[in-house]
Coordinates of C-alpha atoms in Angstrom, one line a residue:
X1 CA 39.7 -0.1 43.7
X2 CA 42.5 1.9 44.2
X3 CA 45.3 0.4 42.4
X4 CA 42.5 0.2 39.1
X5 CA 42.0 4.2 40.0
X6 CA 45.8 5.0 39.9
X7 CA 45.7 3.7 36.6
X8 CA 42.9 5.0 35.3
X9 CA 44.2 8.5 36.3
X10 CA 47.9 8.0 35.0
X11 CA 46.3 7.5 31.5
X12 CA 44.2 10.4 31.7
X13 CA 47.2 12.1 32.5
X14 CA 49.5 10.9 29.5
X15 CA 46.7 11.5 27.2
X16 CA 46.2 15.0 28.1
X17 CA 50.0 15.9 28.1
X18 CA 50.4 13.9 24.3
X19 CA 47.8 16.4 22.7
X20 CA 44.7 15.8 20.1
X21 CA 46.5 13.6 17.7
X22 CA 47.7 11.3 20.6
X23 CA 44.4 10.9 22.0
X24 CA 42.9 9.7 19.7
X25 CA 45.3 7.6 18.9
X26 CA 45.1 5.9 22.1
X27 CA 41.5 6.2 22.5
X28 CA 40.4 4.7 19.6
X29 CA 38.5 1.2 20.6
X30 CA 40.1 -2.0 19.1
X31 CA 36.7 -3.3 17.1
X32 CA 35.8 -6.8 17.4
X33 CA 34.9 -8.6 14.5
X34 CA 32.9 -10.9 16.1
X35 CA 29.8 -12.0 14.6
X36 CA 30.8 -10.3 11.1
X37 CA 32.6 -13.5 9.9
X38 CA 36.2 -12.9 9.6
X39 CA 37.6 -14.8 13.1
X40 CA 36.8 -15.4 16.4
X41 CA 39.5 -13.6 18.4
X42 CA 41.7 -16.5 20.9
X43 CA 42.7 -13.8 23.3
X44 CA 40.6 -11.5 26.0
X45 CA 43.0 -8.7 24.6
X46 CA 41.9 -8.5 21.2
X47 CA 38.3 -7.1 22.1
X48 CA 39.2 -5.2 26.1
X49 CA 42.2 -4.1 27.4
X50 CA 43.5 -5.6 30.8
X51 CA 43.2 -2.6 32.8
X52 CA 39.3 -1.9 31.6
X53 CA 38.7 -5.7 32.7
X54 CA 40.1 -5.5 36.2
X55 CA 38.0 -2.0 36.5
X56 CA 34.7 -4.0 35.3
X57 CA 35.5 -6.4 37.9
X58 CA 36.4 -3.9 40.3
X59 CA 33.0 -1.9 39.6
X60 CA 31.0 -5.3 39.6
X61 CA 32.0 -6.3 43.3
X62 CA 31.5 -3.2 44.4
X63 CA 27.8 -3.1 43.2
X64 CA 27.4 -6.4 44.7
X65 CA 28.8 -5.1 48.3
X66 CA 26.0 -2.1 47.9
X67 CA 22.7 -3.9 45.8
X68 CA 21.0 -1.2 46.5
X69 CA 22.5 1.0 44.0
X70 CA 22.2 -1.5 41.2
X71 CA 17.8 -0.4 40.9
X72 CA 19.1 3.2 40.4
X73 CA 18.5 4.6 37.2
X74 CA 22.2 5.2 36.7
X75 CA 22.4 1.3 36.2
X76 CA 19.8 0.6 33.6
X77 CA 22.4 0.2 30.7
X78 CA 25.2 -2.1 33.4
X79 CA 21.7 -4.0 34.3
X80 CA 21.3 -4.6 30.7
X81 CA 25.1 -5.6 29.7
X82 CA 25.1 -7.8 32.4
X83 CA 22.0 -9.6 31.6
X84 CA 23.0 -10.4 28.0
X85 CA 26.2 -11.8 29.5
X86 CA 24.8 -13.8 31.4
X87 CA 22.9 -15.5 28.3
X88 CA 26.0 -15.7 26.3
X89 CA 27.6 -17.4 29.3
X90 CA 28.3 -21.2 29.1
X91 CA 29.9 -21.8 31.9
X92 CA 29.9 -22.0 35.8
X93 CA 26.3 -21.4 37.4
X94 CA 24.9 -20.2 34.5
X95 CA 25.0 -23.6 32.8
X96 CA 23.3 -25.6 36.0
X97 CA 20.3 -27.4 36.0
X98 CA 19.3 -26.4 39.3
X99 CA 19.5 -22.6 38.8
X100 CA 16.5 -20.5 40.4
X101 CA 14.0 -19.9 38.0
X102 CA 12.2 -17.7 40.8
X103 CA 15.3 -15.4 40.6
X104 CA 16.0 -15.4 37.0
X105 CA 12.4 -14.6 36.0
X106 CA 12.3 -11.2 39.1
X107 CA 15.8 -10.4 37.3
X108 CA 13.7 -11.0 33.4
X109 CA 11.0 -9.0 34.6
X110 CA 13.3 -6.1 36.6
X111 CA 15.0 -5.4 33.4
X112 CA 11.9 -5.4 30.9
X113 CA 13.1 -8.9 29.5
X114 CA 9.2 -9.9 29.0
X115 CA 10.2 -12.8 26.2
X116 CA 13.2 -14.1 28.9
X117 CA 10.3 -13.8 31.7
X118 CA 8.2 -16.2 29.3
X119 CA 10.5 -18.7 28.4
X120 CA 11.6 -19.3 31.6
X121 CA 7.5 -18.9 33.5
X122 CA 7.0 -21.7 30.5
X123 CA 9.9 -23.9 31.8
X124 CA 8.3 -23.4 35.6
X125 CA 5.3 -24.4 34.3
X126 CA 6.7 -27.7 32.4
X127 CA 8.7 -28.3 35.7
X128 CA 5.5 -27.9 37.7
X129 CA 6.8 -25.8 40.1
X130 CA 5.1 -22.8 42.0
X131 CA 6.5 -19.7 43.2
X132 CA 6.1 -18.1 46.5
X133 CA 3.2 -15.6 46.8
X134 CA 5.7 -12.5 47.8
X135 CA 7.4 -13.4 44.2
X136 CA 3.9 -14.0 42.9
X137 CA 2.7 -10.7 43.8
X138 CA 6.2 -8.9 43.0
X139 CA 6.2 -10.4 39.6
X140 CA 2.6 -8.7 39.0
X141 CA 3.3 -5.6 41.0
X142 CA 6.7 -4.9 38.6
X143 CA 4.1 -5.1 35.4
X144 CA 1.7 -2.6 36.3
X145 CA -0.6 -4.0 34.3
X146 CA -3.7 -1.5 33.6
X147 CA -6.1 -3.1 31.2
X148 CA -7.7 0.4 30.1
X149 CA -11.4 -1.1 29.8
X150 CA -12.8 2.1 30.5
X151 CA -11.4 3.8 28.0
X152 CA -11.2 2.0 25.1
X153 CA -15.3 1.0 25.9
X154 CA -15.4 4.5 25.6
X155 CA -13.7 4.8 22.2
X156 CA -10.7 7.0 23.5
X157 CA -7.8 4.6 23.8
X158 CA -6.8 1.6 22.2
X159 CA -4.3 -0.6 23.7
X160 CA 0.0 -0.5 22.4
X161 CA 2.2 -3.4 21.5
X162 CA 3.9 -2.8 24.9
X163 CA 0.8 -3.2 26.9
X164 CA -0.3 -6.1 24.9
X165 CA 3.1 -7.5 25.6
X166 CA 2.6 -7.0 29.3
X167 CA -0.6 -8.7 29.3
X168 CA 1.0 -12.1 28.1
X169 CA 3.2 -12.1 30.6
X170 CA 0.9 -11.6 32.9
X171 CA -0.9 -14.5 31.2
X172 CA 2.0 -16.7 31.8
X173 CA 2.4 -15.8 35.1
X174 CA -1.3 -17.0 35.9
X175 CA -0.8 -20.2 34.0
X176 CA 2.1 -21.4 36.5
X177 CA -0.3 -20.6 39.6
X178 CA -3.8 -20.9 38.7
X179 CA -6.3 -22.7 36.8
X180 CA -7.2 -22.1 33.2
X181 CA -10.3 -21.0 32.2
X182 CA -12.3 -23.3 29.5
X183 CA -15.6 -22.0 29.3
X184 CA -16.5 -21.0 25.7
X185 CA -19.8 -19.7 26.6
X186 CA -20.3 -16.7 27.7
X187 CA -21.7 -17.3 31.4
X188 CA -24.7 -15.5 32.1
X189 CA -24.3 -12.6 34.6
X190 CA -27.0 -14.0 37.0
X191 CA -26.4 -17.6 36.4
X192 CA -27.3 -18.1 40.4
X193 CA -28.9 -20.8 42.3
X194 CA -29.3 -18.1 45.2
X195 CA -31.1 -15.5 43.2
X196 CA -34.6 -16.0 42.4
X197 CA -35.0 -12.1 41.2
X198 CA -36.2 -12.5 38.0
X199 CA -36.5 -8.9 37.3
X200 CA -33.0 -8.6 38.3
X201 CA -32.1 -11.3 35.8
X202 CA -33.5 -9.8 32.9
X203 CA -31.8 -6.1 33.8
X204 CA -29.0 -7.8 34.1
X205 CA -29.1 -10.0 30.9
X206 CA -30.2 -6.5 29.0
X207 CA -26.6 -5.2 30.5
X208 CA -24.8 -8.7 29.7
X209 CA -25.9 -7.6 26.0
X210 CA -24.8 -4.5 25.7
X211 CA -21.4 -5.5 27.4
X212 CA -21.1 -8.1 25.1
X213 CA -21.6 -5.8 22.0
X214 CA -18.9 -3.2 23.3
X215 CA -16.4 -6.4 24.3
X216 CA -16.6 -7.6 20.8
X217 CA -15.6 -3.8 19.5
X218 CA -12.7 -4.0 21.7
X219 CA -11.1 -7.3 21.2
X220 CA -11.8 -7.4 17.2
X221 CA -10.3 -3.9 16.4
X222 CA -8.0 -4.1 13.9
X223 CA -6.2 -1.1 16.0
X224 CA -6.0 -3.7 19.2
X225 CA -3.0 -6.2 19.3
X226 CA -5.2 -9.7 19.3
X227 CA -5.4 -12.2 21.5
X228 CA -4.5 -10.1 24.8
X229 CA -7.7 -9.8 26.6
X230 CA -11.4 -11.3 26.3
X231 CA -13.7 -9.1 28.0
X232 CA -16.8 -11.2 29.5
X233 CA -19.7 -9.9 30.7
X234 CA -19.9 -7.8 34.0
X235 CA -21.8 -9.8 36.7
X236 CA -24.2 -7.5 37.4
X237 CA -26.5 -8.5 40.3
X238 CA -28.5 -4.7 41.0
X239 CA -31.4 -6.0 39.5
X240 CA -34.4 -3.2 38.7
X241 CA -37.5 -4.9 40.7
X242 CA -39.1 -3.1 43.0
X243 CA -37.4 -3.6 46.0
X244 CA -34.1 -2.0 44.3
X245 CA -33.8 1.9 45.0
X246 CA -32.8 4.2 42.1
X247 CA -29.4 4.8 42.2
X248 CA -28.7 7.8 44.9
X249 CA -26.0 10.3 43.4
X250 CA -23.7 10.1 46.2
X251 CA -20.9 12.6 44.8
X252 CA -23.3 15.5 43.5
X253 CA -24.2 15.3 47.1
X254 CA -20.7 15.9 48.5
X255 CA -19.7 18.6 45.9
X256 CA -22.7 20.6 46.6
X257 CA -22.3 20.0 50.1
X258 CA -26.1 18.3 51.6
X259 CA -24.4 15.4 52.4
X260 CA -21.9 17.2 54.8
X261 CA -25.4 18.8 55.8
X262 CA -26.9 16.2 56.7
X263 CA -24.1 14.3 58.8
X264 CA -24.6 14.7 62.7
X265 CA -23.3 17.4 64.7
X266 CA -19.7 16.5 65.9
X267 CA -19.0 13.4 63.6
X268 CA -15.6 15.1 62.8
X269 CA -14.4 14.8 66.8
X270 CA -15.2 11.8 66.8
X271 CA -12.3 10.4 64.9
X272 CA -8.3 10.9 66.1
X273 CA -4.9 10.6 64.7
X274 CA -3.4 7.2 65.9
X275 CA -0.1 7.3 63.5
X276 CA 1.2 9.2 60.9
X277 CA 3.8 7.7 58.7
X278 CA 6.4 10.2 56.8
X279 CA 6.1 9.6 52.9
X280 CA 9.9 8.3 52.5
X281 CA 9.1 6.2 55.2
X282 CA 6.3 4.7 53.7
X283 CA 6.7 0.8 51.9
X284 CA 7.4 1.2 48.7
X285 CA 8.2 5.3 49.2
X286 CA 5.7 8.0 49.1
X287 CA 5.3 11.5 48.1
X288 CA 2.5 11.6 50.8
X289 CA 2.7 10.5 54.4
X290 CA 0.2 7.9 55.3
X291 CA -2.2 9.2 58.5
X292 CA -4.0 6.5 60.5
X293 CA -7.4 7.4 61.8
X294 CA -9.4 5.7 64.4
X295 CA -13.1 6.0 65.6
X296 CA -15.2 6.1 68.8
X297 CA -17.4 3.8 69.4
X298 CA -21.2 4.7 67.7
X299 CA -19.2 7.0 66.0
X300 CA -21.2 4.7 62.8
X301 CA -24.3 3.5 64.0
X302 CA -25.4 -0.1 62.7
X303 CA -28.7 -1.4 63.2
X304 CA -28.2 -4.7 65.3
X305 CA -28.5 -7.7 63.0
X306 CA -31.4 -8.7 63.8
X307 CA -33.3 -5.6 64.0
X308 CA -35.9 -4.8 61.4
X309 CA -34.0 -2.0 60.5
X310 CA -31.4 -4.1 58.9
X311 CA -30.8 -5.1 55.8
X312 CA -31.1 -8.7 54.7
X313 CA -28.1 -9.8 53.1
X314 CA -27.6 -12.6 50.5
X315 CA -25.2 -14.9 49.4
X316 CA -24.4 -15.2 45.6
X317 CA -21.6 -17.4 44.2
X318 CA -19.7 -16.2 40.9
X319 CA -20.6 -18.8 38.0
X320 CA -16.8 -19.2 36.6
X321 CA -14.6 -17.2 39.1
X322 CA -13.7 -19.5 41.3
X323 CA -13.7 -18.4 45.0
X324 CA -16.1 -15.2 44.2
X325 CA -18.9 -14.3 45.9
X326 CA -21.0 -11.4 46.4
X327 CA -22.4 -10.5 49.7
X328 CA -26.0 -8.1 48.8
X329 CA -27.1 -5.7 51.2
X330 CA -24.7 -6.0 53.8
X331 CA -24.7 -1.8 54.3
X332 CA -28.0 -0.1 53.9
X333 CA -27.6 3.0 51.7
X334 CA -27.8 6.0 54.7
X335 CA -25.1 3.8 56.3
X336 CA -22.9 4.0 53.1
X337 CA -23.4 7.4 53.0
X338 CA -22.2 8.4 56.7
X339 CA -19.2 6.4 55.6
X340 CA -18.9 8.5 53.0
X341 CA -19.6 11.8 54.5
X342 CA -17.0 11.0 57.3
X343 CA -13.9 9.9 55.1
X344 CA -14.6 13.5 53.3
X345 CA -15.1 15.2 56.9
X346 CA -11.9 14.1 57.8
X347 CA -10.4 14.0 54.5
X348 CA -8.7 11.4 52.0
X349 CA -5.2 11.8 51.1
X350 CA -3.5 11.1 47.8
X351 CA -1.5 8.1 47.3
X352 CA 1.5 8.6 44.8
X353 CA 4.5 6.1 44.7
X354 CA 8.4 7.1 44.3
X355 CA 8.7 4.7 41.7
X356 CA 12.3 4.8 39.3
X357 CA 12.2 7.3 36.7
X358 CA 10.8 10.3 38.7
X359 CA 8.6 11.9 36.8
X360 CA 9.7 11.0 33.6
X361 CA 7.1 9.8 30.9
X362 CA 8.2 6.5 31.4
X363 CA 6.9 6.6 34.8
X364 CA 3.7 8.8 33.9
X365 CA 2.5 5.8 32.2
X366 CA 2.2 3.8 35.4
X367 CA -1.1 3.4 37.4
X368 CA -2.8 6.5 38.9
X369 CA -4.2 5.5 42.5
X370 CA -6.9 6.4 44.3
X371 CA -7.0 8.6 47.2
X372 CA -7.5 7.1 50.7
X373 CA -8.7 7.3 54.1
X374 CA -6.7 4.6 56.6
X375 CA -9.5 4.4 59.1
X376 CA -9.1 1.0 62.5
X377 CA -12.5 1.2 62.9
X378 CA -14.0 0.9 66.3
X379 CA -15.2 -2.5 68.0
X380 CA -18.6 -1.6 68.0
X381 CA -18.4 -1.3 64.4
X382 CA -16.7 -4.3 63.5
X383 CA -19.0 -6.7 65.6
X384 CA -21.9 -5.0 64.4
X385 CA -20.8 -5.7 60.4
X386 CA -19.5 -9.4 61.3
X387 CA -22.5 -10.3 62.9
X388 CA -24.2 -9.4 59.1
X389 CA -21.9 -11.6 57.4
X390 CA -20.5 -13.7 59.3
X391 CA -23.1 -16.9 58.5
X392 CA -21.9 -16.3 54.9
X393 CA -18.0 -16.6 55.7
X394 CA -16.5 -20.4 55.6
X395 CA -16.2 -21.2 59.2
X396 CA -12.9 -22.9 58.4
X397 CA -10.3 -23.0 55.6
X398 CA -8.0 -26.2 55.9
X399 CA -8.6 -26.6 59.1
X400 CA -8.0 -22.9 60.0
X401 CA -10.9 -21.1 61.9
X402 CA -12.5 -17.9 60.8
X403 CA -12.0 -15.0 63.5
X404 CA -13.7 -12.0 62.1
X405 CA -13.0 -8.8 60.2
X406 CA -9.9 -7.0 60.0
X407 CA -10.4 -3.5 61.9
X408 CA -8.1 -1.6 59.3
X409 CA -10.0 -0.1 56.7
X410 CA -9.0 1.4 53.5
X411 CA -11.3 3.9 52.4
X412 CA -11.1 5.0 48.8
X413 CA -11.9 7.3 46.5
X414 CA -11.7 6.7 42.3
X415 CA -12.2 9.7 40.1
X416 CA -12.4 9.1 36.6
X417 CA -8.4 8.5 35.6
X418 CA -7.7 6.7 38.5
X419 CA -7.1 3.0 38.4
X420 CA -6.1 0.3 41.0
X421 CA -3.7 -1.9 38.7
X422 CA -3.4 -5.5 38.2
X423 CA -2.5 -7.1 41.4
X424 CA -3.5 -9.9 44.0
X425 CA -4.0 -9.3 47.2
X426 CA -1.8 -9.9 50.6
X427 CA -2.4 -11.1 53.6
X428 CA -2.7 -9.1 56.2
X429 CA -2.6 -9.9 60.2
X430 CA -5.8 -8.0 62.5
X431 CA -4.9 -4.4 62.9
X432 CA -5.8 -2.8 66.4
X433 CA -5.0 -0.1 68.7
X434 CA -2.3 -0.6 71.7
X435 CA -3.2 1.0 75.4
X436 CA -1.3 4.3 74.9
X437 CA -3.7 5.0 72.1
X438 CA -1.3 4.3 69.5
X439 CA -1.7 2.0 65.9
X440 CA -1.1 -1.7 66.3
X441 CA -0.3 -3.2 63.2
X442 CA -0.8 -7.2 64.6
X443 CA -2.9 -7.2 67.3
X444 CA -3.4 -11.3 66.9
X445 CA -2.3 -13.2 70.7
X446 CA 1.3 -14.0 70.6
X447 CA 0.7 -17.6 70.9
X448 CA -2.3 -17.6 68.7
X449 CA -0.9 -15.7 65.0
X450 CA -3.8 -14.4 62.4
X451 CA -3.4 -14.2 59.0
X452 CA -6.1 -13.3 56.4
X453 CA -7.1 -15.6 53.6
X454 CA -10.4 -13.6 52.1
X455 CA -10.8 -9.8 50.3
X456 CA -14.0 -7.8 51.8
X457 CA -14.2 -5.0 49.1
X458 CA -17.2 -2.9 50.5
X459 CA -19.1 -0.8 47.8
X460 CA -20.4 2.6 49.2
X461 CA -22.0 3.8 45.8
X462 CA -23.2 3.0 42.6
X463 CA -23.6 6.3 40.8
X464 CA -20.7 5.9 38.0
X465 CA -20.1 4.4 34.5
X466 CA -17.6 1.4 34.5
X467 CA -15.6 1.1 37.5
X468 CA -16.2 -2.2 37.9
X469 CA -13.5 -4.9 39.8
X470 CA -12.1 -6.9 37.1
X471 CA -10.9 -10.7 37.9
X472 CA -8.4 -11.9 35.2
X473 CA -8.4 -15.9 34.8
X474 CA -5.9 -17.2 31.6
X475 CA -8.1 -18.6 28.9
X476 CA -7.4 -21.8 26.9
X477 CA -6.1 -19.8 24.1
X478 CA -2.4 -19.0 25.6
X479 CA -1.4 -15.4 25.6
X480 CA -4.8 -14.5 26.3
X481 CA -6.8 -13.6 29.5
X482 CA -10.6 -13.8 29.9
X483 CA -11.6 -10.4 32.3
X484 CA -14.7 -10.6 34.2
X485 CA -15.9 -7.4 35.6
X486 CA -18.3 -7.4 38.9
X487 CA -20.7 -4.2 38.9
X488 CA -20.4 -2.6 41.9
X489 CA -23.5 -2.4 44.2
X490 CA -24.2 0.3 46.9
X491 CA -23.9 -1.3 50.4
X492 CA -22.3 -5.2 48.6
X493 CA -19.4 -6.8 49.2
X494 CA -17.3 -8.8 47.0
X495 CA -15.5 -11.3 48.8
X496 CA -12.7 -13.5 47.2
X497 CA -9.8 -15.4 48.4
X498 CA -6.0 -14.6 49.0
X499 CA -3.1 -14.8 51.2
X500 CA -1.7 -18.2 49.2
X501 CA 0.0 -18.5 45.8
X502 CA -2.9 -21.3 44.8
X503 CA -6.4 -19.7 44.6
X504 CA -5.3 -16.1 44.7
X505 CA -7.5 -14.1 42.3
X506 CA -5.9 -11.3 39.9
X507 CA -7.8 -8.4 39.8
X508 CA -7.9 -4.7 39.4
X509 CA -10.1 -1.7 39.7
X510 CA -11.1 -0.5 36.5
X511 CA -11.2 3.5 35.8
X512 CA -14.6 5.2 36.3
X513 CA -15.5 6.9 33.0
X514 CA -15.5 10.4 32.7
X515 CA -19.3 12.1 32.3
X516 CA -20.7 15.0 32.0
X517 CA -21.1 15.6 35.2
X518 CA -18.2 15.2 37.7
X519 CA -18.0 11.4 39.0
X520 CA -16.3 8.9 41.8
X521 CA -16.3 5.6 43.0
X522 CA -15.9 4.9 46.8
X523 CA -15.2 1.4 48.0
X524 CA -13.3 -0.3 51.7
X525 CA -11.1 -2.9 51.7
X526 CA -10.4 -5.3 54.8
X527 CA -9.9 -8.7 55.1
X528 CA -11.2 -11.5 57.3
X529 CA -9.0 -13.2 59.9
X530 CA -8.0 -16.6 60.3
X531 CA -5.9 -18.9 62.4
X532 CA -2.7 -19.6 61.1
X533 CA -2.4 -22.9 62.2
X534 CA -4.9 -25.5 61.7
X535 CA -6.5 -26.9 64.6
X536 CA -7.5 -24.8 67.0
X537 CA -11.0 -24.0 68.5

């Protein structure tokens, strides 16, 4: 660019030398009168001068030789020129029928172009093609879709234009990967050949009600953009026989400290640093380093599963999400509390993203996360939990065998305010530790790759309002998604599928709602392994 930058300066020089009445003179833009009606200009010269073209092109190529300046903040308005260019373009690449609709919609979505990102999802849609699940899960992750259930059940928010804009593009997103839901009746919660509770059934119908009643306030309000979001609902399997404890109120006990009380002597010691991950290190960036913690074996004692001791799990299937299950009474509740007690022991970290804007309001808008606890849990502990589940778990997934739980756990904590956005789920390979004591991130054989292809969301209390996991599914009215909310159980798993574009399931973790008394939500997440290719034994 130097030749562009001698001229650039020589002008600046002349102007400043000819005085106030010169400079402006020579400053003032040629105005194109384009669009107006009078002509269409015949030469380039008209509207931009030669040497402001050859500095465009200049500043163009040398963006392109460093893309990663062109995210920065400093390019919002270039990102934006360049886009609308590119629309009033008619020639060259631009005009090809083979252009790459997975790029063009990541380029619609980068920029905010949510219509753009519609058309063209539509036009993958009609071409009956299917993304890639990293673009699948970049698309949704660029959104930040939060559907703010919690609050507006609550009365305190009611959704914008903006957000409801975000939710049909997120729509359309679903309808090029997934199947559309058709059900016009509202399923009932406990609408399960595995359940014969019929206590539970009726509690849970008496909760379907009253969700029903706050849905219909939320979606009719004339203050609420229509047709964004049909809340169904919440599957709620507790059930109030007698078998079912009362709720145990799992955070008063932390804050007032008889849970720390209660946990043996020397649980603390017996959990070490394995890796600690600077925050600008972190993928995407941090503000917090990420610590991984690992246990010693009986560090958390489980009952064998066969012992009496145990708890006897069940199997129940969701009636319209498909690929949803719920796994009751995998954890009994003293052993979700020692989880509990622990992750505080040791302590959770906060989790806040470097995302573009800074601090800006812009980016205050954006999903507040939970704080975690990154926790490779010892053998003992993860043979001890399969052994619970595993008789629930598909043996095999197109020809790809099941080979237990993923030993990385993500403990969390939600406090009223805190949301998990919209997002699916990635794969992840089985995390382990390496001889010198150190975090293994793929600790699958070398000749014998793991992926996962399931969610295991552990539930560790029940003692909050809302907080439920929300599953998104597109309904047959276009532009609007049907939201089914799973209650959370003490000691339950929810177990859904991921790791492939097809069968993926959108979801979120929906805010706990703020009480009188102060509240949380704790929950794991893991994953469980399979073979990556078919075949083997």
């Amino acid at each position: 660019m130097s030749k562009s930058k001698q001229k650039r300066k020589a002008q600046q020089s002349q102007l400043q030398q000819a005085g106030g009445a010169a400079k402006k003179a020579k400053t003032t833009p040629v105005l194109s009168t384009v669009g107006v009606g009078a002509f269409e200009p015949k030469f380039l010269s008209t509207v931009v001068a030669e040497e402001d073209l050859e500095i465009t092109v200049d500043t163009l190529r040398a963006l392109v030789e460093n893309p990663g300046l062109i995210k920065s903040k400093a390019c919002k308005d270039l990102r934006t020129a360049v886009f609308e260019f590119r629309k009033a373009c008619t020639t060259g690449f631009n005009a090809a029928g083979d252009s790459n609709l997975t790029s063009r919609i990541s380029g619609a979505l980068a920029d905010g172009g949510h219509t753009e990102a519609r058309v063209l999802l539509s036009e993958m849609r009609i071409r009956q093609q299917k993304p890639k699940l990293g673009a699948l899960c970049r698309w949704v992750r660029d959104l930040d879709v939060i559907s703010g259930l919690a609050e507006q059940r609550g009365g305190l928010a009611r959704r914008t234009e903006a957000q409801a804009e975000t939710l049909k593009v997120l729509d359309a997103i679903l309808r090029v990967t997934g199947p559309v839901d058709y059900s016009s009746a509202t399923p009932s919660p406990t609408d399960d050949e595995d359940d014969d509770d019929d206590d539970g059934n009726a509690a849970a119908a008496a909760a379907a009600a009253v969700t029903a009643a706050v849905t219909a306030e939320v979606v009719s309000s004339p203050q609420e953009p229509a047709g964004t979001l049909s809340v169904r609902p919440a599957w709620d399997l507790r059930g109030a026989s007698s078998h079912h404890h009362p709720r145990r109120m799992v955070y008063s006990s932390v804050l007032d400290g008889t849970l720390a009380s209660s946990m043996p002597a020397g649980l603390r010691g017996q959990f070490r640093v394995i890796q600690t991950v600077p925050g600008p290190e972190r993928n995407p960036p941090n503000k917090h380093p990420a610590t991984v913690y690992a246990s010693r074996d009986g560090a958390i004692a489980l009952a064998p599963a066969t012992s009496p001791h145990a708890p006897k799990t069940t199997h129940h299937s969701h009636p319209t999400v498909p690929g949803l299950h719920l796994l009751r009474d995998v954890l009994s509740a003293g052993e979700c509390e020692r989880i509990i007690g622990a992750a505080e022991g040791v302590g959770f970290a906060p989790d806040a993203p470097v995302r573009p804007g800074g601090d800006s309001p812009a980016a205050a808008e954006n999903s507040v996360l939970a704080h975690n606890f990154y926790w490779v849990v010892d053998e003992e502990f993860c043979r001890g939990l399969w052994a619970r589940v595993e008789p629930f778990v598909p043996e095999r997934v197109g020809g790809r065998k099941v080979r237990g739980l993923n030993r990385r756990f993500r403990v969390y904590r939600y406090v009223p305010g805190a949301e998990y956005r919209a997002h699916i789920d990635g794969a992840w390979p089985p995390s382990g530790i390496l001889p010198d004591d150190t975090y293994q991130y793929d600790a699958s054989p070398p000749d014998a790759k793991q992926s996962s292809l399931f969610t295991f969301l552990v539930y560790l209390n029940d003692d909050f309002s809302a907080g439920e996991t929300t599953f998104f599914l597109p309904s047959s009215r276009e532009g609007t998604l049907n939201a089914y909310p799973v209650r959370p159980i003490q000691g339950s798993v929810a177990m859904f599928p991921h790791g492939e574009t097809e069968g993926s399931l959108l979801h979120e973790g929906t805010g706990v709602m703020r009480e009188e008394k102060p509240t949380a939500k704790y929950v794991i997440r893991t994953d469980v392994e399979y073979d990556v290719d078919p075949g083997r034994d």
